[in-house]
Amino acid sequence: LVGYANAGKSSLLRALTGDEVFVDEKPFATIDPLARRRYLGDGITVLVTDTVGFVSNLPAQLTAAFRSTLEEVNDADVVVHVVDASAPSHLVRDRAKIVQRELDAIGVTSKVPKLTFFNKIDLLPSVNTPKLKGLVAGSARSGIGLDTFKDELRRILAPSTSSNDTSPHPPPPP
């Protein structure tokens, strides 16, 4: 999970796993990456990693330090970009550019599938979300759109699972 600070990455991790994960509306509430396993169904178990939130205009030394915490993104099967949909539209665009610039800086290639989760739609007065491949709108807090989000994750990850493997894949133990 990547995204600008306070987009709701930790809330999404909590919603996906059911684990008590620290959530706060302060920048850098998540300093160290936090990973949790989750069985998505259809034989797919994922390791979801919450990363530090991006911010603009960080001093070079801090930018370098935060980039080092994001290196594991290069090994991801899918990068989920969590976006705060309740922010003003110009901020959504600016923040998305900052996230993409940092992903480019750490070498995340276009070969890694990307799924964008427009979070916090429950804070908007009305929602008219387009049906676009690679984009899901919802709310980590209220649960709106999470089933669609998981369906999209399964769709993206399904080709990477072995078609010859017919053994059952039960959920991991709690």
PDB file of C-alpha atoms in Angstrom:
ATOM      1  CA  LEU A   1       0.000   0.000   0.000  1.00  0.00           C
ATOM      2  CA  VAL A   2       1.461   3.328  -1.064  1.00  0.00           C
ATOM      3  CA  GLY A   3       0.045   6.816  -1.016  1.00  0.00           C
ATOM      4  CA  TYR A   4       0.262  10.326   0.262  1.00  0.00           C
ATOM      5  CA  ALA A   5       0.212  10.898   4.040  1.00  0.00           C
ATOM      6  CA  ASN A   6      -3.237  10.387   5.589  1.00  0.00           C
ATOM      7  CA  ALA A   7      -4.762   8.770   2.511  1.00  0.00           C
ATOM      8  CA  GLY A   8      -5.904   5.836   4.655  1.00  0.00           C
ATOM      9  CA  LYS A   9      -3.291   3.143   4.019  1.00  0.00           C
ATOM     10  CA  SER A  10      -3.300   1.942   7.630  1.00  0.00           C
ATOM     11  CA  SER A  11      -7.103   2.024   7.716  1.00  0.00           C
ATOM     12  CA  LEU A  12      -7.192  -0.105   4.570  1.00  0.00           C
ATOM     13  CA  LEU A  13      -4.714  -2.569   6.098  1.00  0.00           C
ATOM     14  CA  ARG A  14      -6.932  -2.774   9.187  1.00  0.00           C
ATOM     15  CA  ALA A  15     -10.055  -3.269   7.057  1.00  0.00           C
ATOM     16  CA  LEU A  16      -8.449  -6.009   4.960  1.00  0.00           C
ATOM     17  CA  THR A  17      -6.914  -7.993   7.799  1.00  0.00           C
ATOM     18  CA  GLY A  18      -9.153  -7.272  10.771  1.00  0.00           C
ATOM     19  CA  ASP A  19      -6.008  -6.636  12.817  1.00  0.00           C
ATOM     20  CA  GLU A  20      -5.717  -3.799  15.264  1.00  0.00           C
ATOM     21  CA  VAL A  21      -3.397  -1.508  13.357  1.00  0.00           C
ATOM     22  CA  PHE A  22      -2.458   1.933  14.657  1.00  0.00           C
ATOM     23  CA  VAL A  23      -4.342   4.582  12.677  1.00  0.00           C
ATOM     24  CA  ASP A  24      -3.862   8.303  13.156  1.00  0.00           C
ATOM     25  CA  GLU A  25      -4.480  11.393  11.041  1.00  0.00           C
ATOM     26  CA  LYS A  26      -0.952  12.676  11.612  1.00  0.00           C
ATOM     27  CA  PRO A  27       1.850  12.658   9.059  1.00  0.00           C
ATOM     28  CA  PHE A  28       4.300   9.818   9.671  1.00  0.00           C
ATOM     29  CA  ALA A  29       1.995   7.862  11.967  1.00  0.00           C
ATOM     30  CA  THR A  30       3.427   4.894  10.054  1.00  0.00           C
ATOM     31  CA  ILE A  31       7.210   5.159  10.042  1.00  0.00           C
ATOM     32  CA  ASP A  32       8.153   1.524   9.558  1.00  0.00           C
ATOM     33  CA  PRO A  33       6.465  -0.709   6.980  1.00  0.00           C
ATOM     34  CA  LEU A  34       3.928  -3.047   8.568  1.00  0.00           C
ATOM     35  CA  ALA A  35       2.939  -6.304   6.856  1.00  0.00           C
ATOM     36  CA  ARG A  36       0.003  -8.647   7.461  1.00  0.00           C
ATOM     37  CA  ARG A  37      -1.194 -11.814   5.708  1.00  0.00           C
ATOM     38  CA  ARG A  38      -4.730 -12.034   4.376  1.00  0.00           C
ATOM     39  CA  TYR A  39      -6.544 -14.824   2.585  1.00  0.00           C
ATOM     40  CA  LEU A  40      -8.591 -13.271  -0.236  1.00  0.00           C
ATOM     41  CA  GLY A  41     -10.339 -16.444  -1.363  1.00  0.00           C
ATOM     42  CA  ASP A  42      -9.937 -18.318  -4.638  1.00  0.00           C
ATOM     43  CA  GLY A  43      -6.651 -19.761  -3.357  1.00  0.00           C
ATOM     44  CA  ILE A  44      -5.011 -16.359  -3.048  1.00  0.00           C
ATOM     45  CA  THR A  45      -3.195 -15.308   0.098  1.00  0.00           C
ATOM     46  CA  VAL A  46      -1.536 -11.901   0.091  1.00  0.00           C
ATOM     47  CA  LEU A  47       0.978 -10.139   2.238  1.00  0.00           C
ATOM     48  CA  VAL A  48      -0.303  -6.569   2.560  1.00  0.00           C
ATOM     49  CA  THR A  49       2.350  -4.016   3.515  1.00  0.00           C
ATOM     50  CA  ASP A  50       1.520  -0.563   4.841  1.00  0.00           C
ATOM     51  CA  THR A  51       4.239   1.926   3.926  1.00  0.00           C
ATOM     52  CA  VAL A  52       5.159   5.399   5.109  1.00  0.00           C
ATOM     53  CA  GLY A  53       3.044   8.161   3.583  1.00  0.00           C
ATOM     54  CA  PHE A  54       4.518  10.463   0.993  1.00  0.00           C
ATOM     55  CA  VAL A  55       4.689  14.208   1.564  1.00  0.00           C
ATOM     56  CA  SER A  56       5.966  17.054  -0.549  1.00  0.00           C
ATOM     57  CA  ASN A  57       9.038  19.209   0.042  1.00  0.00           C
ATOM     58  CA  LEU A  58      10.897  16.905   2.411  1.00  0.00           C
ATOM     59  CA  PRO A  59      14.576  17.695   3.000  1.00  0.00           C
ATOM     60  CA  ALA A  60      16.864  15.498   0.890  1.00  0.00           C
ATOM     61  CA  GLN A  61      18.116  13.518   3.918  1.00  0.00           C
ATOM     62  CA  LEU A  62      14.571  12.595   4.966  1.00  0.00           C
ATOM     63  CA  THR A  63      13.563  11.727   1.414  1.00  0.00           C
ATOM     64  CA  ALA A  64      16.504   9.322   1.170  1.00  0.00           C
ATOM     65  CA  ALA A  65      15.602   7.726   4.512  1.00  0.00           C
ATOM     66  CA  PHE A  66      11.962   7.221   3.545  1.00  0.00           C
ATOM     67  CA  ARG A  67      12.897   5.823   0.159  1.00  0.00           C
ATOM     68  CA  SER A  68      14.893   3.115   1.899  1.00  0.00           C
ATOM     69  CA  THR A  69      11.721   2.001   3.744  1.00  0.00           C
ATOM     70  CA  LEU A  70       9.959   1.675   0.395  1.00  0.00           C
ATOM     71  CA  GLU A  71      12.504  -0.524  -1.364  1.00  0.00           C
ATOM     72  CA  GLU A  72      10.350  -3.628  -0.832  1.00  0.00           C
ATOM     73  CA  VAL A  73       7.745  -2.121  -3.163  1.00  0.00           C
ATOM     74  CA  ASN A  74       9.998  -3.290  -5.992  1.00  0.00           C
ATOM     75  CA  ASP A  75       9.217  -6.895  -5.048  1.00  0.00           C
ATOM     76  CA  ALA A  76       5.442  -6.407  -4.999  1.00  0.00           C
ATOM     77  CA  ASP A  77       3.075  -8.392  -7.207  1.00  0.00           C
ATOM     78  CA  VAL A  78       0.748  -5.383  -7.204  1.00  0.00           C
ATOM     79  CA  VAL A  79       1.140  -1.815  -5.936  1.00  0.00           C
ATOM     80  CA  VAL A  80      -2.012  -0.409  -4.374  1.00  0.00           C
ATOM     81  CA  HIS A  81      -2.039   3.389  -4.528  1.00  0.00           C
ATOM     82  CA  VAL A  82      -4.401   4.661  -1.825  1.00  0.00           C
ATOM     83  CA  VAL A  83      -5.791   8.122  -2.623  1.00  0.00           C
ATOM     84  CA  ASP A  84      -7.758  10.407  -0.301  1.00  0.00           C
ATOM     85  CA  ALA A  85     -10.812  11.036  -2.500  1.00  0.00           C
ATOM     86  CA  SER A  86     -12.167  13.560   0.013  1.00  0.00           C
ATOM     87  CA  ALA A  87      -9.299  15.987  -0.656  1.00  0.00           C
ATOM     88  CA  PRO A  88      -9.862  18.851  -3.102  1.00  0.00           C
ATOM     89  CA  SER A  89      -9.341  17.663  -6.691  1.00  0.00           C
ATOM     90  CA  HIS A  90      -6.212  19.774  -7.263  1.00  0.00           C
ATOM     91  CA  LEU A  91      -4.606  18.156  -4.194  1.00  0.00           C
ATOM     92  CA  VAL A  92      -5.588  14.685  -5.380  1.00  0.00           C
ATOM     93  CA  ARG A  93      -3.789  15.344  -8.684  1.00  0.00           C
ATOM     94  CA  ASP A  94      -0.733  16.941  -7.051  1.00  0.00           C
ATOM     95  CA  ARG A  95      -0.396  14.176  -4.480  1.00  0.00           C
ATOM     96  CA  ALA A  96      -0.765  11.450  -7.101  1.00  0.00           C
ATOM     97  CA  LYS A  97       2.093  13.051  -9.055  1.00  0.00           C
ATOM     98  CA  ILE A  98       4.280  13.118  -5.929  1.00  0.00           C
ATOM     99  CA  VAL A  99       3.594   9.436  -5.242  1.00  0.00           C
ATOM    100  CA  GLN A 100       4.334   8.488  -8.855  1.00  0.00           C
ATOM    101  CA  ARG A 101       7.536  10.546  -8.871  1.00  0.00           C
ATOM    102  CA  GLU A 102       8.767   8.752  -5.739  1.00  0.00           C
ATOM    103  CA  LEU A 103       7.825   5.338  -7.119  1.00  0.00           C
ATOM    104  CA  ASP A 104       9.788   6.190 -10.267  1.00  0.00           C
ATOM    105  CA  ALA A 105      12.729   7.321  -8.100  1.00  0.00           C
ATOM    106  CA  ILE A 106      12.935   3.947  -6.325  1.00  0.00           C
ATOM    107  CA  GLY A 107      12.674   2.103  -9.621  1.00  0.00           C
ATOM    108  CA  VAL A 108       9.162   0.678  -9.504  1.00  0.00           C
ATOM    109  CA  THR A 109       8.616  -0.335 -13.098  1.00  0.00           C
ATOM    110  CA  SER A 110       5.495  -0.219 -15.198  1.00  0.00           C
ATOM    111  CA  LYS A 111       5.652  -4.034 -15.206  1.00  0.00           C
ATOM    112  CA  VAL A 112       4.277  -4.086 -11.645  1.00  0.00           C
ATOM    113  CA  PRO A 113       0.468  -3.907 -11.834  1.00  0.00           C
ATOM    114  CA  LYS A 114      -1.018  -0.910 -10.058  1.00  0.00           C
ATOM    115  CA  LEU A 115      -4.447  -0.680  -8.458  1.00  0.00           C
ATOM    116  CA  THR A 116      -5.738   2.689  -7.301  1.00  0.00           C
ATOM    117  CA  PHE A 117      -8.111   2.756  -4.333  1.00  0.00           C
ATOM    118  CA  PHE A 118      -9.948   6.069  -3.984  1.00  0.00           C
ATOM    119  CA  ASN A 119     -10.555   6.017  -0.245  1.00  0.00           C
ATOM    120  CA  LYS A 120     -12.852   8.074   1.997  1.00  0.00           C
ATOM    121  CA  ILE A 121     -15.742   8.325  -0.464  1.00  0.00           C
ATOM    122  CA  ASP A 122     -18.075   8.195   2.527  1.00  0.00           C
ATOM    123  CA  LEU A 123     -16.900  11.744   3.308  1.00  0.00           C
ATOM    124  CA  LEU A 124     -18.114  13.070  -0.043  1.00  0.00           C
ATOM    125  CA  PRO A 125     -21.622  14.514  -0.445  1.00  0.00           C
ATOM    126  CA  SER A 126     -22.303  12.341  -3.501  1.00  0.00           C
ATOM    127  CA  VAL A 127     -20.264   9.867  -5.440  1.00  0.00           C
ATOM    128  CA  ASN A 128     -20.347   9.135  -9.138  1.00  0.00           C
ATOM    129  CA  THR A 129     -17.380   6.837  -9.629  1.00  0.00           C
ATOM    130  CA  PRO A 130     -16.518   5.603 -13.096  1.00  0.00           C
ATOM    131  CA  LYS A 131     -15.997   1.893 -13.701  1.00  0.00           C
ATOM    132  CA  LEU A 132     -12.373   1.836 -14.795  1.00  0.00           C
ATOM    133  CA  LYS A 133      -9.964  -1.076 -14.827  1.00  0.00           C
ATOM    134  CA  GLY A 134      -7.414  -0.634 -12.057  1.00  0.00           C
ATOM    135  CA  LEU A 135      -9.523   1.837 -10.075  1.00  0.00           C
ATOM    136  CA  VAL A 136     -11.812   1.147  -7.125  1.00  0.00           C
ATOM    137  CA  ALA A 137     -13.607   3.691  -4.956  1.00  0.00           C
ATOM    138  CA  GLY A 138     -14.609   2.955  -1.403  1.00  0.00           C
ATOM    139  CA  SER A 139     -14.055   3.591   2.260  1.00  0.00           C
ATOM    140  CA  ALA A 140     -11.667   1.623   4.438  1.00  0.00           C
ATOM    141  CA  ARG A 141     -13.491   2.883   7.537  1.00  0.00           C
ATOM    142  CA  SER A 142     -17.076   2.112   6.543  1.00  0.00           C
ATOM    143  CA  GLY A 143     -16.320  -0.896   4.329  1.00  0.00           C
ATOM    144  CA  ILE A 144     -17.919   0.568   1.197  1.00  0.00           C
ATOM    145  CA  GLY A 145     -16.279  -0.915  -1.892  1.00  0.00           C
ATOM    146  CA  LEU A 146     -14.013  -3.357  -0.049  1.00  0.00           C
ATOM    147  CA  ASP A 147     -15.565  -6.413  -1.699  1.00  0.00           C
ATOM    148  CA  THR A 148     -15.009  -4.810  -5.101  1.00  0.00           C
ATOM    149  CA  PHE A 149     -11.449  -3.949  -4.076  1.00  0.00           C
ATOM    150  CA  LYS A 150     -10.742  -7.566  -3.064  1.00  0.00           C
ATOM    151  CA  ASP A 151     -12.309  -8.818  -6.307  1.00  0.00           C
ATOM    152  CA  GLU A 152     -10.004  -6.537  -8.289  1.00  0.00           C
ATOM    153  CA  LEU A 153      -6.962  -7.706  -6.291  1.00  0.00           C
ATOM    154  CA  ARG A 154      -7.894 -11.336  -6.990  1.00  0.00           C
ATOM    155  CA  ARG A 155      -8.324 -10.538 -10.692  1.00  0.00           C
ATOM    156  CA  ILE A 156      -4.870  -8.947 -10.847  1.00  0.00           C
ATOM    157  CA  LEU A 157      -3.151 -11.677  -8.841  1.00  0.00           C
ATOM    158  CA  ALA A 158      -4.908 -14.710 -10.341  1.00  0.00           C
ATOM    159  CA  PRO A 159      -2.656 -14.974 -13.422  1.00  0.00           C
ATOM    160  CA  SER A 160       0.415 -15.238 -11.186  1.00  0.00           C
ATOM    161  CA  THR A 161      -0.926 -18.344  -9.449  1.00  0.00           C
ATOM    162  CA  SER A 162      -0.060 -21.713 -10.916  1.00  0.00           C
ATOM    163  CA  SER A 163      -2.831 -23.202 -13.043  1.00  0.00           C
ATOM    164  CA  ASN A 164      -1.424 -26.694 -12.396  1.00  0.00           C
ATOM    165  CA  ASP A 165      -1.882 -26.376  -8.648  1.00  0.00           C
ATOM    166  CA  THR A 166      -5.216 -27.992  -7.790  1.00  0.00           C
ATOM    167  CA  SER A 167      -4.603 -28.398  -4.080  1.00  0.00           C
ATOM    168  CA  PRO A 168      -6.971 -26.551  -1.766  1.00  0.00           C
ATOM    169  CA  HIS A 169      -5.687 -23.320  -0.274  1.00  0.00           C
ATOM    170  CA  PRO A 170      -7.309 -22.831   3.104  1.00  0.00           C
ATOM    171  CA  PRO A 171      -7.002 -19.520   4.882  1.00  0.00           C
ATOM    172  CA  PRO A 172      -3.859 -19.184   6.968  1.00  0.00           C
ATOM    173  CA  PRO A 173      -4.261 -19.880  10.663  1.00  0.00           C
ATOM    174  CA  PRO A 174      -5.196 -16.847  12.801  1.00  0.00           C
TER     175      PRO A 174
END
